[in-house]
mmCIF file of C-alpha atoms in Angstrom:
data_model
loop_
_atom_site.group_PDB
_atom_site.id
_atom_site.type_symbol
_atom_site.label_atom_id
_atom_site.label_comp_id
_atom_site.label_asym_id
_atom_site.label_seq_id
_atom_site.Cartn_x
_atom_site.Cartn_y
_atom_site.Cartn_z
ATOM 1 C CA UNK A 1 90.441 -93.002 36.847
ATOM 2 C CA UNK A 2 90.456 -89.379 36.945
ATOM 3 C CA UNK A 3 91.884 -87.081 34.269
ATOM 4 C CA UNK A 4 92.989 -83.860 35.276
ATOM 5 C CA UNK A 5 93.112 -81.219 32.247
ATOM 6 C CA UNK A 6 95.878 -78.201 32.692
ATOM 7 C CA UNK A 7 94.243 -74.930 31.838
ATOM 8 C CA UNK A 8 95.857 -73.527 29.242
ATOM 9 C CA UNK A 9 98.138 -70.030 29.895
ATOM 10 C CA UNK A 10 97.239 -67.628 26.993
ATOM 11 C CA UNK A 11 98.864 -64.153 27.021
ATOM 12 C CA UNK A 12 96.694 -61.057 27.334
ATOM 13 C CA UNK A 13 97.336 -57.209 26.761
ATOM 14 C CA UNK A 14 97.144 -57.037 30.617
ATOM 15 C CA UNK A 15 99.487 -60.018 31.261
ATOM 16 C CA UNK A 16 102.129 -59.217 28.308
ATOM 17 C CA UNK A 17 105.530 -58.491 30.238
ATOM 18 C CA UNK A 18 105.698 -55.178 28.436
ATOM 19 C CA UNK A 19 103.158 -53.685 30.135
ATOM 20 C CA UNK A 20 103.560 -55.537 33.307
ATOM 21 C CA UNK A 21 107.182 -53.623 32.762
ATOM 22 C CA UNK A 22 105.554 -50.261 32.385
ATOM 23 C CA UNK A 23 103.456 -50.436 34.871
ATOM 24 C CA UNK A 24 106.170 -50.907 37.529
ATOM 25 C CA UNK A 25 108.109 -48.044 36.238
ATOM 26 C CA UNK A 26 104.311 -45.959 36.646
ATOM 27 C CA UNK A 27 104.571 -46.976 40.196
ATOM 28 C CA UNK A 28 107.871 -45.542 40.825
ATOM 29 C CA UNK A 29 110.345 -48.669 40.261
ATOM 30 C CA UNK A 30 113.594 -46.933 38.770
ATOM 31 C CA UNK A 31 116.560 -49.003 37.157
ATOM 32 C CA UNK A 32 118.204 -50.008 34.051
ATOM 33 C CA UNK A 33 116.084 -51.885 31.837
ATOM 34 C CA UNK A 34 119.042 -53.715 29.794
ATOM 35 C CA UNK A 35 116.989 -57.129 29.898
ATOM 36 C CA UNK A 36 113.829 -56.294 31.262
ATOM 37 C CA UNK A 37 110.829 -57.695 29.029
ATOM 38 C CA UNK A 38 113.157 -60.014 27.233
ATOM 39 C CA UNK A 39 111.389 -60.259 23.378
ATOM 40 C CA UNK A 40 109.966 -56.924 23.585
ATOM 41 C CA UNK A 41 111.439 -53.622 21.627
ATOM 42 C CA UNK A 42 112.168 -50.611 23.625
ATOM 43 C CA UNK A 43 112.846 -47.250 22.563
ATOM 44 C CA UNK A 44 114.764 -43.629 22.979
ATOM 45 C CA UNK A 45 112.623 -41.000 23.691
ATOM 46 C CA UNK A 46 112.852 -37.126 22.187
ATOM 47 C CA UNK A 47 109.863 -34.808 23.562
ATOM 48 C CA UNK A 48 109.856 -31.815 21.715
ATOM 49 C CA UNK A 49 107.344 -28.871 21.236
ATOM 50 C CA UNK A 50 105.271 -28.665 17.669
ATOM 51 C CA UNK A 51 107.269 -26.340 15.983
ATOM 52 C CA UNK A 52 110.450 -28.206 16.094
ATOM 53 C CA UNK A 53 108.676 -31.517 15.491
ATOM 54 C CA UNK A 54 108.907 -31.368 11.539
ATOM 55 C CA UNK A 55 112.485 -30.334 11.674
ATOM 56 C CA UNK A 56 113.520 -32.909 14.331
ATOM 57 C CA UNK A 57 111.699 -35.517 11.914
ATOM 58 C CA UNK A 58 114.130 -34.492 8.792
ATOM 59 C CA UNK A 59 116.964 -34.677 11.308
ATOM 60 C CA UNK A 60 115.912 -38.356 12.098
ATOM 61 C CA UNK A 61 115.438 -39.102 8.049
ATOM 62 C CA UNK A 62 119.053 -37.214 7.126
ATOM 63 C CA UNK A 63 120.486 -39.897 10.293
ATOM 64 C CA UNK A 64 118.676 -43.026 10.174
ATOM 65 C CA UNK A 65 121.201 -45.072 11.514
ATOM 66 C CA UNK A 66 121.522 -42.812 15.583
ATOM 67 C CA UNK A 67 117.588 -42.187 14.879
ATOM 68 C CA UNK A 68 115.752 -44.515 13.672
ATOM 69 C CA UNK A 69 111.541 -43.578 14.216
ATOM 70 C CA UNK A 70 109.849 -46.462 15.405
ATOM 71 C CA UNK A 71 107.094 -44.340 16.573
ATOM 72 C CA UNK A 72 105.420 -40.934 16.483
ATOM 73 C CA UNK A 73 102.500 -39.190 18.782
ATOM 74 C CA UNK A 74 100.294 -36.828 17.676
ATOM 75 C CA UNK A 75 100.542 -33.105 18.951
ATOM 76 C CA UNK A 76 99.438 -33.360 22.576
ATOM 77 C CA UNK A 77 98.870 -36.377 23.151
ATOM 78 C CA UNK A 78 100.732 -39.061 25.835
ATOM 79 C CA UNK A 79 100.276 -41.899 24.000
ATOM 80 C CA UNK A 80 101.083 -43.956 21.298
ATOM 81 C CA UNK A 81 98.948 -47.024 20.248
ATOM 82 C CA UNK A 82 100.487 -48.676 17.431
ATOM 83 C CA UNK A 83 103.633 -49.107 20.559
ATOM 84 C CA UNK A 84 101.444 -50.719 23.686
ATOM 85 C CA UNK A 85 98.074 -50.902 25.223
ATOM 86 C CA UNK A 86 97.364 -48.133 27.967
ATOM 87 C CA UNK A 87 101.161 -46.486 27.244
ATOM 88 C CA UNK A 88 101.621 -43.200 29.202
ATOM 89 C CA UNK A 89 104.556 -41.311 27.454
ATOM 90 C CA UNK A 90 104.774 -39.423 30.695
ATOM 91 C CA UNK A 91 104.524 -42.284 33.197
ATOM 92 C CA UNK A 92 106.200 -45.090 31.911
ATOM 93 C CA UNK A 93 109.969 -44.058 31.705
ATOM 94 C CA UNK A 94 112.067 -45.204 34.721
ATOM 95 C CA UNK A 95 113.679 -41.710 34.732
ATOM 96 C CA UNK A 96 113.711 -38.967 32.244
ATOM 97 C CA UNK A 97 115.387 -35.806 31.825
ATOM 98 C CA UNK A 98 113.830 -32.330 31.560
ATOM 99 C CA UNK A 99 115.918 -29.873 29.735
ATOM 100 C CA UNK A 100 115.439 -26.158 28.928
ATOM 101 C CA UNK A 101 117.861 -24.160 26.690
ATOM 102 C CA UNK A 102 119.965 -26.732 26.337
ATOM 103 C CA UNK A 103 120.922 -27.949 29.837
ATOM 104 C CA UNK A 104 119.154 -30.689 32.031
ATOM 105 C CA UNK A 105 116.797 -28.898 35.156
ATOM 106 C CA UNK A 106 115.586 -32.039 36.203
ATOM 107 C CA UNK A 107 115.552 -35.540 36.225
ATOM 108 C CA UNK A 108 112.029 -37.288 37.629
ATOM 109 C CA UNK A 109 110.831 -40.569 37.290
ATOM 110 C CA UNK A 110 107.337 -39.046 35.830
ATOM 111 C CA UNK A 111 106.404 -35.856 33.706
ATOM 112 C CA UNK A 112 102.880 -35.168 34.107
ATOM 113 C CA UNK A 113 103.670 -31.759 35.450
ATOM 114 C CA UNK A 114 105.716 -30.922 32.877
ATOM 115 C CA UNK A 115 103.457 -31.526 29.614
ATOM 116 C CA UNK A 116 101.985 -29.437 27.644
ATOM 117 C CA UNK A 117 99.378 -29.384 24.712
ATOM 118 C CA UNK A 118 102.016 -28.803 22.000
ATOM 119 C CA UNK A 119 104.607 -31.965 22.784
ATOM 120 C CA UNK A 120 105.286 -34.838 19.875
ATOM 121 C CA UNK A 121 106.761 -37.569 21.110
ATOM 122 C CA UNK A 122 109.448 -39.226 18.848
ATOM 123 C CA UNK A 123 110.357 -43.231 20.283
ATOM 124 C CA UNK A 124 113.574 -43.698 18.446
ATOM 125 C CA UNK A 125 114.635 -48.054 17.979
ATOM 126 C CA UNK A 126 117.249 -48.982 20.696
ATOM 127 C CA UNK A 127 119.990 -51.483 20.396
ATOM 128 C CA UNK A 128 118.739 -53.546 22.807
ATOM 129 C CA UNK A 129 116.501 -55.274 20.626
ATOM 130 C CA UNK A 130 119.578 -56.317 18.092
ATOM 131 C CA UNK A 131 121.338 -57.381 21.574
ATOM 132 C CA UNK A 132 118.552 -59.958 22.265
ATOM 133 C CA UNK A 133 119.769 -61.446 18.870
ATOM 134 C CA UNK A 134 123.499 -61.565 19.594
ATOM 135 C CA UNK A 135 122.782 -63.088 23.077
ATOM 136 C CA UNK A 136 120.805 -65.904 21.164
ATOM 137 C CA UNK A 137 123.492 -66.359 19.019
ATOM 138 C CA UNK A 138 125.861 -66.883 22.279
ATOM 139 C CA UNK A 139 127.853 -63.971 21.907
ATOM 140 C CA UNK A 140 128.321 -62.522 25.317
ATOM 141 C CA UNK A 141 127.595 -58.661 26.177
ATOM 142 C CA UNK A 142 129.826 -57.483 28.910
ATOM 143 C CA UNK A 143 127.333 -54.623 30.563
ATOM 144 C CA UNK A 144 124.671 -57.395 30.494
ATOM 145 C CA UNK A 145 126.653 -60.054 32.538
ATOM 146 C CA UNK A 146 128.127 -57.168 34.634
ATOM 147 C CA UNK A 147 124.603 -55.468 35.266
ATOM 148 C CA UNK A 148 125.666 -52.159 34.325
ATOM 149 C CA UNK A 149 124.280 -49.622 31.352
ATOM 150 C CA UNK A 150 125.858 -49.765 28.079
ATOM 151 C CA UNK A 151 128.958 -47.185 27.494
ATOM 152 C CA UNK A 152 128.479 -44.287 25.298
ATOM 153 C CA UNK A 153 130.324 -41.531 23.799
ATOM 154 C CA UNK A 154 130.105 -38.427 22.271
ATOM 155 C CA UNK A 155 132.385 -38.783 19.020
ATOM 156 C CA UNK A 156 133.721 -36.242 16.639
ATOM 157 C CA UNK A 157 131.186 -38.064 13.705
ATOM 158 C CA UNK A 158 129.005 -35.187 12.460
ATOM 159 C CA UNK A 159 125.551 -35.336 11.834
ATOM 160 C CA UNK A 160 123.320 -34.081 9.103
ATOM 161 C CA UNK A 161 122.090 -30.766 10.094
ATOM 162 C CA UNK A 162 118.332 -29.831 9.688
ATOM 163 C CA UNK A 163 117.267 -26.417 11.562
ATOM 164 C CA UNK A 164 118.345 -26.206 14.727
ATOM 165 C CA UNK A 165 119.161 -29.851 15.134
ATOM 166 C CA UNK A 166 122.816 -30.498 14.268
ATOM 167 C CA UNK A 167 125.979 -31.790 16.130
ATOM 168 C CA UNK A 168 128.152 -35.055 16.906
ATOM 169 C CA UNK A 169 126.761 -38.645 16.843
ATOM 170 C CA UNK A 170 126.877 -40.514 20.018
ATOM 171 C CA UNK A 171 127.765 -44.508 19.755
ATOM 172 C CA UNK A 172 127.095 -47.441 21.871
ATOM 173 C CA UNK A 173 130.314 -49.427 22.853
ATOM 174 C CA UNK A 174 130.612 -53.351 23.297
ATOM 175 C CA UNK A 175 133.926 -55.322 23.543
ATOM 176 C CA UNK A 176 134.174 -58.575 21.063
ATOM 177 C CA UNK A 177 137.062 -60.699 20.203
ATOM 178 C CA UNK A 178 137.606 -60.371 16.492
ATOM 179 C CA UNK A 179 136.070 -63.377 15.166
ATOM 180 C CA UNK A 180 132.733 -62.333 17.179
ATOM 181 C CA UNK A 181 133.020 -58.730 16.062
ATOM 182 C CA UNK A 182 132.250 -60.068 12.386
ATOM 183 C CA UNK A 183 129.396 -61.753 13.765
ATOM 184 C CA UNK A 184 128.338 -59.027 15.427
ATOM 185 C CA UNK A 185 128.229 -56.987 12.177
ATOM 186 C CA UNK A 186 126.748 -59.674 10.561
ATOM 187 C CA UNK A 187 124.278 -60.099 12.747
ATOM 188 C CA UNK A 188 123.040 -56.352 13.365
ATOM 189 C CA UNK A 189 122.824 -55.752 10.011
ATOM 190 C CA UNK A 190 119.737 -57.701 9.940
ATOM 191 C CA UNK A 191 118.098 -55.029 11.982
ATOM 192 C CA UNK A 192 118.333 -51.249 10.636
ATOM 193 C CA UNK A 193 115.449 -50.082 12.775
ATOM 194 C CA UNK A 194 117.037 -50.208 15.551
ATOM 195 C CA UNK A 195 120.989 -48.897 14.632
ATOM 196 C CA UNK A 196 121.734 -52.187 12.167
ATOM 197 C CA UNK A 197 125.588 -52.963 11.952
ATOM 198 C CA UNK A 198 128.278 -50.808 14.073
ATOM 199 C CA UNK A 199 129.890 -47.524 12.489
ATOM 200 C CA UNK A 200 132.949 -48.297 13.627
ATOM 201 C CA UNK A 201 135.312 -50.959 14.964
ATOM 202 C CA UNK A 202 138.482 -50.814 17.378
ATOM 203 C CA UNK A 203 140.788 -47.429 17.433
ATOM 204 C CA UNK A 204 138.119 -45.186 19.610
ATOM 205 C CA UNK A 205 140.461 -41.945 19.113
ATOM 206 C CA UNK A 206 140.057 -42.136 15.627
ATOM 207 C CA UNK A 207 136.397 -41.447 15.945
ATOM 208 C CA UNK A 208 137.014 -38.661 19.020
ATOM 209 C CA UNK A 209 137.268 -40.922 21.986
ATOM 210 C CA UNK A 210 139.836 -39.769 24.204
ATOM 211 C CA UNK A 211 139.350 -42.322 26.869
ATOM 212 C CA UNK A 212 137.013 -45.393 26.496
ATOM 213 C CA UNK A 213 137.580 -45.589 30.299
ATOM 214 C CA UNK A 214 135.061 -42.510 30.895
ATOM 215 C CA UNK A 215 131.683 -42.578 29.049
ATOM 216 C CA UNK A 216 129.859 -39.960 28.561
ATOM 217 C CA UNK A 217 126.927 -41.913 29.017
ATOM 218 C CA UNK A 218 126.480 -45.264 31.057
ATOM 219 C CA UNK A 219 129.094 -46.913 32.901
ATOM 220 C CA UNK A 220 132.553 -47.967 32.190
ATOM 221 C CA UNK A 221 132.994 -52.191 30.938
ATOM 222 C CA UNK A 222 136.497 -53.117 30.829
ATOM 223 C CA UNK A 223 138.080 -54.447 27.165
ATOM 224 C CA UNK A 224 140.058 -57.471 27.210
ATOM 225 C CA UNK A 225 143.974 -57.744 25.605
ATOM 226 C CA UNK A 226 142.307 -59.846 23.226
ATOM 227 C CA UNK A 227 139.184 -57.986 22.227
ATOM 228 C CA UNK A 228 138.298 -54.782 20.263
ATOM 229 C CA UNK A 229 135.882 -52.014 20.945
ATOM 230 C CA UNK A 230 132.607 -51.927 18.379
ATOM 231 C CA UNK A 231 130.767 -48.847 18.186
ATOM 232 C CA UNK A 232 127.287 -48.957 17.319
ATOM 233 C CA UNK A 233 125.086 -45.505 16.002
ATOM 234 C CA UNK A 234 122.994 -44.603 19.446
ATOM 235 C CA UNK A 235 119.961 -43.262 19.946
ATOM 236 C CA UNK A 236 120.886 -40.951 23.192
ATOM 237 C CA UNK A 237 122.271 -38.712 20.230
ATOM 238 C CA UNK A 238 119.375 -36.452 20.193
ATOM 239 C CA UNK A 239 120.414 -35.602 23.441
ATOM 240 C CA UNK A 240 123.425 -34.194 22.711
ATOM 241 C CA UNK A 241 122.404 -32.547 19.779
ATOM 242 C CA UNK A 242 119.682 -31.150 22.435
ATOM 243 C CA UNK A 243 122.378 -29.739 24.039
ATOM 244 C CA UNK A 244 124.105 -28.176 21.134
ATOM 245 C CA UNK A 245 120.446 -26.557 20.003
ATOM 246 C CA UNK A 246 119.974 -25.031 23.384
ATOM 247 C CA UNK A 247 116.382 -26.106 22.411
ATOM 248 C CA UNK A 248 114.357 -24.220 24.880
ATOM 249 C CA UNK A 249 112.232 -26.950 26.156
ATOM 250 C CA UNK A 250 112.503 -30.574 25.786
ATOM 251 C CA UNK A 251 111.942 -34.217 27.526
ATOM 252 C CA UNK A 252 114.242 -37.514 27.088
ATOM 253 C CA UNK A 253 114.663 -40.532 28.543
ATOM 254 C CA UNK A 254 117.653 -40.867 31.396
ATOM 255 C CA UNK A 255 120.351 -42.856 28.969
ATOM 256 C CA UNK A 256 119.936 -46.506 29.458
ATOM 257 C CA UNK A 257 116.468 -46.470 31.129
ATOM 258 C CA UNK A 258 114.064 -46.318 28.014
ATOM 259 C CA UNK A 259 110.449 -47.033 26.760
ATOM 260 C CA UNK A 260 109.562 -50.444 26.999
ATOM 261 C CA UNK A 261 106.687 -51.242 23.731
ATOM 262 C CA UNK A 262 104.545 -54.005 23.432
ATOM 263 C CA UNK A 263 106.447 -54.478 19.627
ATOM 264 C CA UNK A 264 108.416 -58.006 19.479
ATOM 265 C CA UNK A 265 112.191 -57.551 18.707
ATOM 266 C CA UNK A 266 111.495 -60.509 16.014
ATOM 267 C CA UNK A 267 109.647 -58.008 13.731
ATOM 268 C CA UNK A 268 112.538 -55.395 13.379
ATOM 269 C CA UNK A 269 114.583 -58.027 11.488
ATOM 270 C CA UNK A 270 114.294 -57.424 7.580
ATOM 271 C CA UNK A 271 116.090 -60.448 6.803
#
């Protein structure tokens, strides 16, 4: 009789679906990633020259809940161990945006001619992470089933100021019924590195939304009769705030196509 043993799969730095993921977008592959690398954090990226970097950093510690740090380069450099093996800040975005004095000049899919000796990167926690732990919960996320980015607005909630960094929070919108939007709360407060529980629920013109219809950010996701708007803190605010600083030279991500890390979503949970 003859026994046939199964090799055993192990998972590598090479083969982790992280990296796999990064190393698509270094190729060229563009597109949301809402999904991609389920498991696996990703992140909001702020590029900023040295001499705003300490300034930027107290802007992130006065508003921990749009900006939470999950990582930090040091001055120069593209990459970021602690966040993945053979990570290129400047490669491994699907799209980013290029902005000087305030205003967006470009929009490529890498940055290598754009970098300079003086960048810090900042990779800011994203809410897709806490989304991985609604979904498991059964909780459904409307621009997940309808393969579209997440909505976000500008809203008329001000942030803490710190130098040149100051100006309104941008949120994160996804339709619940009510009985799911306390879950939802319930369930995002668990993770505070990466937005933790929604700053506000239903009523969008209370918080400066004129039209939930028309993002400012992302793409439209209709809201049922029966279900309310929740608003989470988002980390594409340091691109409006950007904006307002007329910084003169920066790098983000494009909103909704971010960083994918090699960190597991299970570790940003504190409880």
């Amino acid at each position: 009789m003859t026994v046939l043993v199964a090799a055993q799969q192990t998972e590598t730095p090479d083969t982790l679906p992280s990296r796999l993921a990064r190393l698509d977008y270094r190729a060229g592959k563009v597109g949301s990633t809402a999904g991609v690398a389920p498991g696996f954090v990703q992140g909001n990226l702020a590029i900023l020259p040295a001499e705003y970097a300490g300034a930027f950093h107290r802007f992130c510690q006065l508003n921990p809940k749009p900006c939470p740090i999950i990582g930090m380069s040091d001055v120069g450099s593209p990459h970021i161990p602690a966040l993945g093996a053979d990570l290129d800040i400047r490669t491994d975005v699907p799209r980013y945006r290029v902005w000087r004095d305030g205003e967006v000049v470009d929009e490529p899919t890498d940055v290598t001619k754009y970098w300079r000796d003086d960048l810090v990167t900042f990779v800011l926690g994203c809410s897709f992470s806490f989304e991985e732990a609604l979904l498991d919960e059964g909780m459904p996320i409307r621009h997940i089933e309808q393969d579209v980015r997440v909505p976000m607005y500008r809203t008329n909630i001000a942030c803490g100021e710190a130098g040149p960094f100051a100006g309104p929070m941008v949120v994160s919108m996804r339709p619940f019924k009510p009985a799911d939007a306390i879950r939802a709360v319930q369930i995002t407060s668990r993770y505070p590195a990466v937005h933790g529980a929604p700053v506000h629920l239903g009523h969008p013109h209370l918080i400066g939304i004129k039209d939930i219809a028309k993002p400012d950010y992302g793409d439209p996701v209709p809201v049922a009769d029966d279900e309310i708007p929740v608003f989470w803190a988002c980390g594409v605010t340091p691109q409006s705030v950007i904006n307002a600083a007329k910084l003169p030279f920066a790098i983000t991500h494009s909103p909704g196509l971010m960083l994918v890390t090699d960190l597991k979503n299970r570790t940003m949970a504190v409880i």
